[in-house]
Amino acid sequence: MTVPFEKYDGAGNDFVVVDAETASIEDRAAFARAHCDRETGVTDGSGGRRGADGVLFLSLADDGDPARVTMTLVQPDGSVAEMCGNGARCVAAWAAARSAGSRVAIDTPAGSRRAVVDDGSVAVEMGTPTFDPEAVPLAGDAPLIDATLDELAGTASAGLSVTAVNTGVPHAVVFVGDVDAVQIDAVAPPIRHADAFPEGANVTFASPAADGFRQRTYERGVEGETRACGTGAVAVAAAARRLGRLPDAADGGGSPCPRRVATSASPSPTTARRGCAGPLQSASRERSPRGASRELRPHRVPRGRGQGGLDERRGGRARPAARRAPEGRPRPPRRRCRERPCQSGGWQPPPRAQHPPRHRLAARRVRARRRHRSRPGACDAKGPLAALVGAFLAAEIEQGTLTLAVTPDEELLSTGAHALMTGEVAPGGPGEAGASVDPLPAADPAPDAYVVGEPTGLDVCTAARGRFEGTVSIEGTAAHAASPESGVNAVSAAGRALDALESFDNVAAHSQLGEATLVPTAIEGGESTNQVPAGCTITVDRRSVPPETAAGFRRALEAQLRRSVGADPSVSVSLTARETPFLEAFATDPGEPVVDALADAAAAAGDAAGFGQRGAVRPFGAATEASYFAPTPTVVFGPGHLADEAGAVAHAEREYVDIPSVRAAATALRKSTERLLGGDSPLSN
Ligand SMILES: N[C@H](CCC[C@H](N)C(=O)O)C(=O)O
């Protein structure tokens, strides 16, 4: 049998291209193994390279704009790759040459990708890179960010720092001083086959260059180095951004990192920029070596100009902000407890707060008018912050470390908490351009517990639902409404999709949080009243319960919708992109010492202040960043209420907090801290 083929080259990645509509090949893996071989494989007779980096089997749908093509890349070892950046560019050029328009929709196993072919140059939408361990995929349940793998000890790749990212396919990105000096055939295979990557990984080395990075990739499926790799280029950009290795933005601000990254027609290095603004501060208290001093100091601050206690003369490290007098006790073993209230836009005194004379405070409330949606007021979360600061300053601790961290942007993207926990300053996050911070969990020893400040009415909240927003995209084929059979109606298919959303049942009811919910909140489709609509999107709001993650939800929903809607039209689900992790569901075991200690102390303080029964252990009713700190035991606690008998309080014009409840919260936090960091601490280490 003779199989017609073409040979395409994308930035150095070369592919055999076979039109799957005209050539039917039974064993695609055997075909690819035979014809991609660099010694004995195909040649196009023009003196070019023998063999290929893979075979692209392509099916072009009948006319449409954009042209729609299904791409299957079978690699030299017979495996199928979910995505290939340079392959996709070749596919776009191939499809555009066979259709009228310049726009192409490429269906890959990793999802649908749009491409534009313009005068010989091809730009392909590359999707959103993810470090989510489930999506990479990784064997463990923590992201792999600039970390060494123990299992590489004794191999040629021992000690290399790896960052795992999925850009359609998994990549292990390794930054080195000089990519040209890397013995890639020796160094890459141990990483490519590491147990950490249950489905293997492409291994991409990168080193800084004048205008970006130089890159070399050892490809899974090729089992060798290729001359270029599009998903690898995106992986370098994503990892560089995550690790703060991108050059500063020229203007020192803004967020020029694109959400979507397109490979260009030339094999140029990848560059991207970022900028950040706003403070991130935290403070630690611990015994000095002689047990003598306590200090309040910025614990971690961004490198850069002197905001938030920075001192350039000290190489950008924090300078002490305040000290307290020596106490002269011996230093016991270190132990940490973290406290972290969040505040959008940095901490500010409550706008128009009233400060009556001290002796009259008990009967008065601080009222604050919200001037802007992103500036929460008195109870969300200035009251909780005041209580945490009060407790932090007053607590008598006998052992361990108590840290107060104040981070901005809780209401929107949680860039402050994200930086605190990962060391990564997301675009638009706190600090200067190119900032980095010391991640809190890297402290030695790691934290035992976190208390997140929120208005809980002095109750101890141990769980909360997560919140994700996603878009269901249905893509059919447009046709004249007079002959509907010649099209594929995306709006009709949306009916089947809505039914499937009703019955979506991915996760069992949670003991503390009950059922997850899934609500379609917006729907859009069709362009003209006499046309079979080709596209329809449904926006969905998911309130999740453990153990569901955002990535798991997306995958499960897409699978269910594909089952319900069928193959044509195509259905995909994407999560609304954000620069920081989603606020996922969290649940702390109510038996944890931090829960007990705070519940007892809150009950006593509430009682003493005449508030009646307080300190109940219950779920929190609003979104919270607590999942950023979990699975370390985390509780949400503070004075004030999200709503009272007269209606909404938090985020409302009438937002207020009772000063006596701020005092009671501070007392509860102080007493519970003293119990947790006292001589008879119930903490285990
Ligand atoms: N070998 C890769 C896929 C090809 C990626 C590459 N050629 C690109 O340009 O993105 C894998 O199995 O994951």
XYZ file of C-alpha atoms and ligand atoms in Angstrom:
698
model
C 0.000 0.000 0.000
C 1.270 3.437 -0.850
C 0.576 6.145 1.701
C 0.846 9.732 0.486
C 2.593 11.951 3.027
C 4.106 15.390 3.360
C 6.988 16.498 5.495
C 6.612 19.620 7.657
C 9.188 21.360 9.800
C 8.157 23.576 12.734
C 11.124 25.542 14.080
C 13.279 22.411 13.742
C 10.737 19.826 14.955
C 9.997 17.784 11.829
C 6.920 15.694 11.168
C 5.526 13.295 8.624
C 2.007 14.504 7.863
C -0.615 12.008 6.761
C -4.160 12.908 5.745
C -6.149 10.416 7.819
C -9.239 10.923 5.668
C -7.571 9.508 2.591
C -5.046 7.054 4.026
C -6.289 4.461 6.438
C -3.471 3.006 8.488
C -4.347 0.166 10.807
C -1.306 0.155 13.014
C -0.299 3.785 13.454
C 2.286 2.964 16.113
C 4.120 0.533 13.816
C 3.881 3.052 10.970
C 5.448 5.782 13.122
C 8.162 3.490 14.475
C 9.165 2.497 10.966
C 9.055 5.850 9.227
C 10.372 8.176 11.950
C 13.617 6.221 12.286
C 16.515 8.609 11.624
C 18.586 5.877 9.946
C 15.996 3.997 7.922
C 12.865 6.155 7.959
C 11.188 8.216 5.255
C 12.914 10.718 3.083
C 11.058 13.216 0.960
C 13.707 12.973 -1.742
C 14.821 16.584 -1.343
C 17.923 15.782 0.617
C 16.349 16.774 3.937
C 16.665 14.789 7.154
C 15.594 11.156 7.092
C 12.919 10.133 9.594
C 10.926 12.523 11.781
C 10.035 13.554 15.331
C 6.589 12.025 14.805
C 3.709 11.373 12.435
C 0.802 13.803 12.420
C -2.417 12.031 11.422
C -4.849 14.772 10.447
C -8.569 14.853 9.692
C -9.908 18.067 8.258
C -13.616 18.627 8.804
C -15.639 19.809 5.853
C -15.655 23.503 5.167
C -15.914 25.902 8.042
C -14.331 29.037 9.342
C -12.303 28.427 11.321
C -11.194 25.254 9.576
C -11.403 22.400 12.052
C -8.790 19.695 12.124
C -8.248 16.756 14.444
C -4.578 16.160 15.172
C -3.081 12.926 16.452
C 0.679 12.912 16.935
C 2.133 9.430 17.008
C 5.727 9.576 18.154
C 8.760 7.548 17.040
C 8.227 5.059 19.887
C 4.568 4.557 18.893
C 3.087 6.584 21.764
C 0.490 9.317 21.233
C 1.350 12.800 22.581
C -1.535 14.875 23.941
C -0.153 18.073 22.460
C 2.774 19.360 20.468
C 3.362 23.068 19.988
C 5.464 22.922 16.844
C 3.337 20.080 15.483
C 0.262 22.247 15.974
C 1.857 25.026 13.942
C 2.529 22.584 11.116
C -1.066 21.373 11.399
C -2.393 24.929 11.167
C -0.330 25.599 8.032
C -1.479 22.283 6.523
C -5.161 22.983 7.257
C -5.040 26.618 6.142
C -3.572 25.526 2.817
C -6.651 23.359 2.304
C -9.301 25.856 3.372
C -10.408 29.352 2.515
C -9.690 31.186 5.767
C -6.681 31.837 7.914
C -8.175 30.622 11.194
C -7.865 27.019 12.278
C -9.286 25.146 15.276
C -7.083 22.194 16.163
C -8.587 19.409 18.256
C -5.883 17.670 20.253
C -6.183 15.176 23.124
C -5.185 18.088 25.407
C -8.128 20.173 24.207
C -8.980 22.457 21.355
C -6.392 25.065 20.297
C -6.982 28.052 18.031
C -4.401 29.047 15.428
C -3.987 31.884 12.973
C -1.952 31.586 9.795
C -0.800 34.919 8.531
C 1.461 35.315 5.543
C 3.574 32.274 6.332
C 3.732 32.835 10.075
C 1.654 30.678 12.367
C 0.539 31.553 15.887
C -0.995 28.818 18.029
C -2.861 29.243 21.287
C -0.947 27.127 23.757
C -3.435 26.962 26.643
C -2.676 27.745 30.268
C 0.364 26.100 31.869
C -0.358 24.328 35.139
C 1.824 23.255 38.046
C -1.060 21.310 39.639
C 0.426 17.949 40.638
C -2.656 16.086 39.465
C -2.583 17.742 36.074
C 1.182 17.446 35.393
C 0.794 14.543 36.483
C 3.060 13.939 39.474
C 3.144 10.937 41.767
C 2.967 13.097 44.891
C 0.284 15.561 45.854
C 2.525 18.626 46.109
C 3.728 20.719 43.182
C 7.353 20.163 42.193
C 8.875 23.633 42.105
C 12.610 24.124 41.835
C 13.209 21.002 43.909
C 15.700 18.178 43.839
C 14.404 14.620 43.622
C 15.874 12.170 46.131
C 15.422 9.352 43.639
C 17.983 11.006 41.330
C 20.783 10.463 43.880
C 23.525 8.448 42.246
C 22.425 9.326 38.691
C 23.869 11.855 36.255
C 21.051 14.233 37.195
C 21.651 14.145 40.954
C 21.186 17.514 42.616
C 19.468 19.217 39.667
C 16.534 21.429 40.602
C 13.426 20.496 38.692
C 10.166 22.377 38.133
C 7.257 20.304 36.828
C 4.715 21.988 34.594
C 2.133 20.750 32.127
C 1.842 22.837 28.965
C -0.319 20.310 27.127
C 2.284 17.654 27.916
C 4.398 17.251 31.050
C 7.747 19.037 31.195
C 10.481 18.893 33.812
C 12.207 22.261 33.503
C 15.795 22.531 34.733
C 17.519 25.924 34.796
C 21.262 25.640 34.300
C 24.097 28.100 33.745
C 24.725 27.031 30.161
C 22.448 24.669 28.255
C 25.178 23.951 25.731
C 27.323 22.387 28.434
C 24.613 19.859 29.416
C 25.340 16.221 28.478
C 21.685 15.842 27.629
C 21.696 12.144 26.693
C 23.168 11.299 30.085
C 21.438 13.863 32.256
C 17.876 13.861 30.892
C 16.863 10.144 30.978
C 16.893 9.716 34.785
C 14.497 12.698 35.072
C 12.398 11.621 32.069
C 11.845 8.203 33.717
C 11.725 9.367 37.364
C 8.990 7.801 39.522
C 7.912 11.342 40.329
C 6.415 11.469 36.808
C 4.009 8.516 36.503
C 3.462 9.277 32.806
C 7.046 10.359 32.142
C 8.125 13.863 31.228
C 9.865 15.833 28.561
C 13.019 17.292 30.059
C 13.702 20.893 29.121
C 16.926 22.646 30.078
C 17.117 26.427 29.968
C 19.760 29.022 30.609
C 19.521 32.815 30.559
C 20.373 34.602 27.324
C 20.534 38.282 26.453
C 16.901 38.500 25.400
C 15.317 35.521 27.123
C 16.411 31.920 27.536
C 18.215 29.282 25.535
C 16.417 25.956 25.594
C 17.170 22.312 24.869
C 14.557 19.580 25.193
C 14.855 15.826 25.542
C 11.491 14.594 24.326
C 9.457 11.762 25.728
C 8.356 9.569 22.803
C 11.332 10.594 20.701
C 13.588 9.451 23.528
C 16.220 11.886 22.493
C 16.914 15.563 22.005
C 14.915 17.355 19.315
C 15.889 20.542 17.555
C 12.969 22.522 19.003
C 9.983 22.043 21.277
C 7.021 24.430 21.452
C 5.432 23.107 24.632
C 8.955 23.178 26.083
C 9.355 26.875 25.243
C 6.098 27.632 27.027
C 7.241 25.473 29.953
C 10.424 27.533 30.264
C 8.425 30.779 30.273
C 5.951 29.457 32.844
C 8.644 28.021 35.125
C 10.766 31.176 34.814
C 7.819 33.271 35.840
C 6.988 30.985 38.733
C 10.571 31.074 39.971
C 10.972 34.822 39.540
C 13.576 34.354 36.809
C 11.981 36.685 34.294
C 13.603 40.025 33.584
C 11.926 42.989 35.297
C 9.320 44.825 33.304
C 10.879 47.842 31.615
C 8.288 50.138 33.152
C 8.477 48.405 36.505
C 4.796 47.707 36.694
C 1.796 46.087 35.145
C 1.360 42.434 34.378
C 2.643 41.855 30.880
C 2.735 38.072 31.262
C 0.198 36.779 28.793
C -2.322 34.266 30.100
C -1.935 32.415 26.840
C 1.417 31.930 25.241
C 1.777 31.492 21.513
C 4.781 29.991 19.809
C 6.097 32.149 17.026
C 7.177 31.045 13.581
C 10.808 31.622 14.390
C 12.646 29.476 16.916
C 13.376 32.541 19.015
C 13.961 32.238 22.733
C 11.078 32.802 25.078
C 10.802 36.066 26.932
C 8.180 37.467 29.268
C 8.021 40.158 31.873
C 6.154 40.964 34.989
C 5.626 43.756 37.497
C 4.215 43.921 40.955
C 3.059 46.519 43.420
C 1.965 46.695 47.035
C 3.331 45.541 50.393
C 3.665 42.102 51.887
C 4.668 41.991 55.504
C 4.791 39.475 58.252
C 6.390 39.313 61.631
C 7.850 36.598 63.859
C 8.191 36.259 67.566
C 10.472 33.703 69.062
C 12.871 33.313 71.899
C 16.384 34.548 71.215
C 19.304 32.119 71.719
C 19.451 33.206 75.327
C 15.713 33.232 75.555
C 16.060 36.897 76.293
C 14.433 38.999 73.648
C 11.253 39.055 71.735
C 11.078 40.901 68.546
C 8.589 42.113 66.110
C 10.136 42.197 62.694
C 9.163 41.977 59.105
C 9.563 38.278 58.502
C 9.725 38.231 54.753
C 9.546 41.095 52.373
C 10.122 41.429 48.656
C 13.488 42.381 47.251
C 13.409 45.835 45.802
C 12.861 49.389 46.872
C 12.389 50.227 50.504
C 8.787 49.387 51.194
C 7.543 47.363 54.117
C 10.713 47.660 56.187
C 13.219 46.979 53.428
C 16.772 48.162 53.813
C 18.750 48.232 50.581
C 22.030 48.449 52.491
C 21.257 45.039 53.932
C 20.851 43.494 50.540
C 17.110 43.897 50.543
C 16.585 41.920 53.758
C 14.185 43.021 56.420
C 15.354 45.358 59.147
C 13.838 45.046 62.592
C 10.762 47.234 62.904
C 10.309 47.045 66.653
C 11.846 45.240 69.602
C 10.630 44.386 73.042
C 12.635 44.229 76.248
C 14.718 41.160 77.231
C 13.104 38.675 79.567
C 16.055 36.445 80.332
C 14.658 32.920 80.082
C 16.516 29.968 78.482
C 15.561 29.083 74.934
C 13.368 26.017 74.641
C 12.997 23.941 71.435
C 11.532 25.991 68.591
C 7.977 25.481 67.570
C 5.867 27.551 65.299
C 2.327 28.711 65.197
C 1.264 31.053 62.410
C -1.376 33.687 62.399
C -2.401 35.340 59.201
C -5.090 37.895 58.725
C -5.613 39.129 55.208
C -6.503 42.531 53.948
C -7.174 43.648 50.450
C -5.017 46.478 49.225
C -2.763 46.556 52.300
C -3.710 47.379 55.858
C -5.341 50.745 56.438
C -7.180 52.252 59.351
C -10.935 51.870 58.942
C -12.243 54.704 56.819
C -14.214 57.179 58.952
C -13.685 55.028 62.034
C -14.924 56.610 65.223
C -12.633 56.444 68.208
C -14.608 57.484 71.265
C -12.911 58.018 74.622
C -11.609 54.778 76.032
C -14.022 54.459 78.957
C -16.998 54.591 76.622
C -15.765 52.068 74.103
C -17.740 49.101 75.361
C -21.025 50.349 74.031
C -19.789 51.689 70.724
C -19.190 50.114 67.373
C -16.630 51.001 64.803
C -18.458 51.654 61.603
C -16.778 51.757 58.259
C -18.193 52.620 54.897
C -16.916 50.497 52.038
C -15.502 52.830 49.501
C -14.789 50.122 46.983
C -15.691 46.461 46.578
C -12.092 45.373 47.001
C -11.725 47.241 50.308
C -13.428 45.249 52.986
C -14.315 47.132 56.095
C -14.522 46.845 59.805
C -15.316 43.161 60.272
C -13.852 41.775 57.049
C -11.119 41.894 58.162
C -9.880 44.865 60.195
C -11.515 43.541 63.351
C -9.901 40.094 63.006
C -6.581 41.775 62.165
C -6.786 43.954 65.281
C -7.503 40.872 67.403
C -4.572 38.985 65.894
C -2.174 41.890 66.383
C -3.367 42.303 69.987
C -2.890 38.630 70.747
C 0.471 38.537 68.967
C 1.836 41.376 71.080
C 0.383 40.194 74.379
C 0.888 36.423 74.341
C 3.395 34.996 76.817
C 4.909 32.063 74.969
C 7.210 29.580 76.620
C 8.414 27.708 73.585
C 8.211 27.789 69.843
C 7.669 30.598 67.386
C 4.602 32.679 66.802
C 4.445 34.479 63.473
C 2.068 37.213 62.471
C 1.763 37.595 58.718
C -0.264 40.369 57.134
C -0.919 39.859 53.453
C -2.924 41.849 50.897
C -5.428 40.905 48.195
C -7.436 38.234 50.027
C -10.655 39.448 48.465
C -9.534 39.125 44.856
C -6.631 36.882 43.870
C -4.963 36.112 47.199
C -1.619 37.100 45.717
C -0.368 37.922 49.219
C -1.158 34.538 50.729
C 0.120 32.855 47.577
C 3.457 34.664 47.900
C 3.602 33.845 51.593
C 3.154 30.136 50.963
C 5.093 29.613 47.725
C 7.655 32.387 47.600
C 6.274 33.299 44.201
C 4.959 36.776 43.612
C 2.212 36.388 41.036
C 1.705 39.157 38.483
C -0.053 42.030 40.190
C 0.953 40.595 43.547
C 2.631 42.307 46.484
C 6.089 43.785 46.183
C 8.368 45.136 43.532
C 8.944 43.800 40.056
C 11.021 40.624 40.251
C 10.238 40.225 43.932
C 10.700 37.000 45.752
C 9.851 36.088 49.318
C 10.856 33.292 51.679
C 7.941 30.871 51.696
C 6.501 30.318 55.145
C 6.147 26.518 54.928
C 9.905 26.265 54.271
C 10.545 27.443 57.836
C 12.346 24.925 60.001
C 10.464 23.417 61.715
C 7.411 23.772 59.528
C 4.305 25.394 61.007
C 2.038 23.315 63.259
C -1.102 25.323 62.632
C -2.531 28.415 61.000
C -5.255 30.799 62.193
C -6.862 32.802 59.400
C -8.587 36.007 60.443
C -12.179 36.312 59.214
C -15.464 37.390 60.857
C -16.715 34.165 62.435
C -18.552 35.628 65.434
C -15.931 34.048 67.736
C -16.708 30.576 66.404
C -13.925 28.294 65.233
C -14.403 27.397 61.581
C -12.701 24.218 60.504
C -13.982 23.798 56.957
C -15.197 25.740 53.971
C -16.341 24.979 50.471
C -14.134 25.838 47.534
C -15.255 28.024 44.666
C -14.369 27.593 41.017
C -15.786 29.214 37.937
C -15.627 27.370 34.652
C -16.784 27.658 31.067
C -18.319 24.836 29.103
C -17.595 25.429 25.410
C -19.645 23.627 22.812
C -18.420 23.817 19.255
C -20.619 22.588 16.416
C -20.868 23.541 12.765
C -22.723 26.553 11.373
C -25.266 26.031 8.608
C -28.271 27.746 7.054
C -31.264 27.351 9.356
C -33.231 26.150 6.333
C -31.097 23.007 6.176
C -30.248 22.224 9.786
C -29.127 18.700 8.898
C -26.023 20.125 7.230
C -24.799 21.722 10.459
C -24.239 20.711 14.064
C -26.314 22.860 16.393
C -24.333 23.905 19.478
C -27.333 25.515 21.191
C -29.390 22.315 20.911
C -26.461 20.412 22.367
C -26.397 22.903 25.240
C -29.731 21.431 26.353
C -28.104 18.039 26.780
C -25.200 19.702 28.534
C -27.531 21.488 31.000
C -29.200 18.154 31.827
C -25.772 16.688 32.443
C -24.895 19.573 34.767
C -28.057 18.824 36.797
C -27.003 15.247 37.380
C -23.267 15.850 37.810
C -22.265 14.013 40.946
C -18.503 13.868 41.250
C -17.982 13.785 44.974
C -19.825 12.431 48.018
C -21.431 14.747 50.569
C -18.875 15.948 53.127
C -19.424 15.341 56.838
C -18.956 19.033 57.746
C -19.905 20.785 54.496
C -22.648 18.670 52.944
C -23.140 18.504 49.173
C -21.115 20.325 46.542
C -23.212 22.524 44.257
C -22.965 23.223 40.556
C -24.948 26.109 39.108
C -25.053 27.243 35.478
C -24.921 31.031 35.781
C -24.730 32.350 32.210
C -25.281 31.018 28.730
C -24.379 32.504 25.383
C -24.676 31.120 21.880
C -25.608 31.749 18.300
C -24.762 34.679 16.088
C -27.622 35.049 13.678
C -31.341 34.235 13.809
C -31.285 32.320 10.507
C -28.206 30.250 11.197
C -27.590 26.911 12.877
C -25.335 28.111 15.717
C -21.791 26.757 15.754
C -20.878 27.858 19.252
C -22.383 27.999 22.718
C -20.814 28.611 26.111
C -22.217 27.950 29.564
C -20.588 29.526 32.609
C -20.778 27.420 35.745
C -20.219 28.143 39.416
C -18.935 25.248 41.497
C -18.931 25.223 45.291
C -16.774 22.219 46.032
C -16.257 20.001 49.047
C -13.147 17.959 49.898
C -11.481 16.037 48.370
C -12.415 17.593 45.034
C -9.767 19.831 43.487
C -10.229 22.378 40.722
C -8.327 20.234 38.221
C -10.244 17.097 39.213
C -13.554 18.915 38.873
C -12.680 20.188 35.401
C -11.626 16.757 34.188
C -14.659 14.961 35.624
C -17.131 17.510 34.288
C -15.614 17.442 30.822
C -15.755 13.637 30.746
C -19.412 13.610 31.840
C -20.388 16.268 29.304
C -18.633 14.406 26.505
C -20.551 11.282 27.455
C -23.850 13.177 27.501
C -23.393 15.406 24.460
C -21.535 12.942 22.241
C -18.565 13.477 19.939
C -20.071 16.083 17.629
C -20.348 18.913 18.606
C -17.165 18.935 20.658
C -17.369 19.907 24.321
C -14.590 21.184 26.508
C -14.456 22.658 29.983
C -11.965 25.309 31.056
C -11.540 26.907 34.444
C -11.493 30.681 34.539
C -7.816 31.517 34.437
C -6.280 33.114 37.487
C -2.686 33.828 38.395
C -2.987 32.156 41.784
C -4.502 28.827 42.876
C -8.261 28.568 43.253
C -9.789 28.826 46.693
C -10.359 25.124 47.097
C -12.383 23.408 49.779
C -10.580 22.716 53.052
C -11.411 20.708 56.141
C -9.380 20.481 59.333
C -9.984 17.600 61.717
C -11.981 19.066 64.634
C -9.788 16.953 66.931
C -6.656 19.018 66.154
C -5.099 20.787 69.177
C -5.498 24.236 67.566
C -9.263 23.662 67.281
C -9.642 22.555 70.882
C -7.476 25.321 72.271
C -9.218 28.096 70.356
C -12.738 26.761 70.912
C -12.207 26.559 74.701
C -10.629 29.994 74.843
C -13.340 31.558 72.638
C -16.099 30.033 74.778
C -14.520 31.465 77.944
C -13.809 34.897 76.425
C -17.292 35.116 74.856
C -18.859 34.195 78.157
C -16.808 36.737 80.112
C -17.779 39.471 77.634
C -21.455 38.596 77.950
C -21.855 37.222 74.417
C -23.280 33.877 75.580
C -22.392 30.683 73.773
C -19.358 31.203 71.508
C -16.530 29.013 70.281
C -18.725 26.634 68.285
C -16.796 24.446 65.862
C -18.472 24.826 62.493
C -17.838 25.447 58.780
C -17.205 28.966 57.462
C -19.916 30.354 55.190
C -17.828 32.378 52.702
C -14.801 31.862 50.518
C -11.529 31.768 52.417
C -7.862 31.366 51.618
C -7.584 28.621 54.243
C -7.029 26.002 51.535
C -3.692 27.694 50.763
C -2.505 26.673 54.248
C -4.131 23.253 54.438
C -3.467 20.382 54.916
C -1.564 21.857 57.869
C -4.306 22.244 60.520
C -5.962 25.567 59.747
C -8.839 27.367 61.427
C -10.717 30.512 60.492
C -11.519 32.783 63.416
C -12.304 36.340 64.360
C -14.810 38.842 65.724
C -17.718 40.214 63.681
C -20.328 38.591 61.470
C -20.785 38.114 57.747
C -24.471 38.911 58.333
C -26.753 39.675 61.294
C -30.508 39.691 61.852
C -30.807 42.923 59.831
C -29.026 41.560 56.772
C -25.554 41.583 55.248
C -22.736 43.060 57.313
C -19.472 42.145 55.593
C -19.113 43.946 52.257
C -22.215 46.001 53.017
C -22.604 49.737 53.571
C -23.401 49.106 57.217
C -20.343 46.979 57.894
C -19.316 47.124 61.556
C -17.559 45.231 64.286
C -18.272 45.311 68.011
C -15.199 46.486 69.874
C -15.915 44.182 72.853
C -15.926 41.247 70.429
C -12.547 42.341 69.032
C -11.248 42.340 72.599
C -12.801 38.940 73.291
C -11.276 37.544 70.090
C -7.852 38.912 71.051
C -8.190 37.303 74.475
C -9.214 33.973 72.952
C -6.327 34.077 70.513
C -3.863 35.019 73.238
C -5.033 32.319 75.622
C -5.096 29.601 72.987
C -1.636 30.619 71.763
C -0.311 30.500 75.295
C -1.786 27.011 75.669
C -0.349 25.831 72.345
C 3.076 27.362 72.977
C 3.150 26.856 76.724
C 5.114 24.376 78.822
C 2.486 21.617 78.455
C 1.856 22.170 74.789
C -0.569 19.690 73.217
C 1.291 20.052 69.914
C 3.055 16.880 68.980
C 6.569 18.000 67.944
N 7.255 14.525 22.958
C 6.222 15.247 23.606
C 5.232 15.876 22.683
C 5.833 16.739 21.627
C 6.166 18.125 22.077
C 7.009 18.993 21.155
N 7.514 18.434 20.009
C 6.426 20.387 20.992
O 6.787 21.094 20.050
O 5.643 20.806 21.834
C 5.490 14.350 24.626
O 5.338 13.140 24.466
O 5.075 14.853 25.626
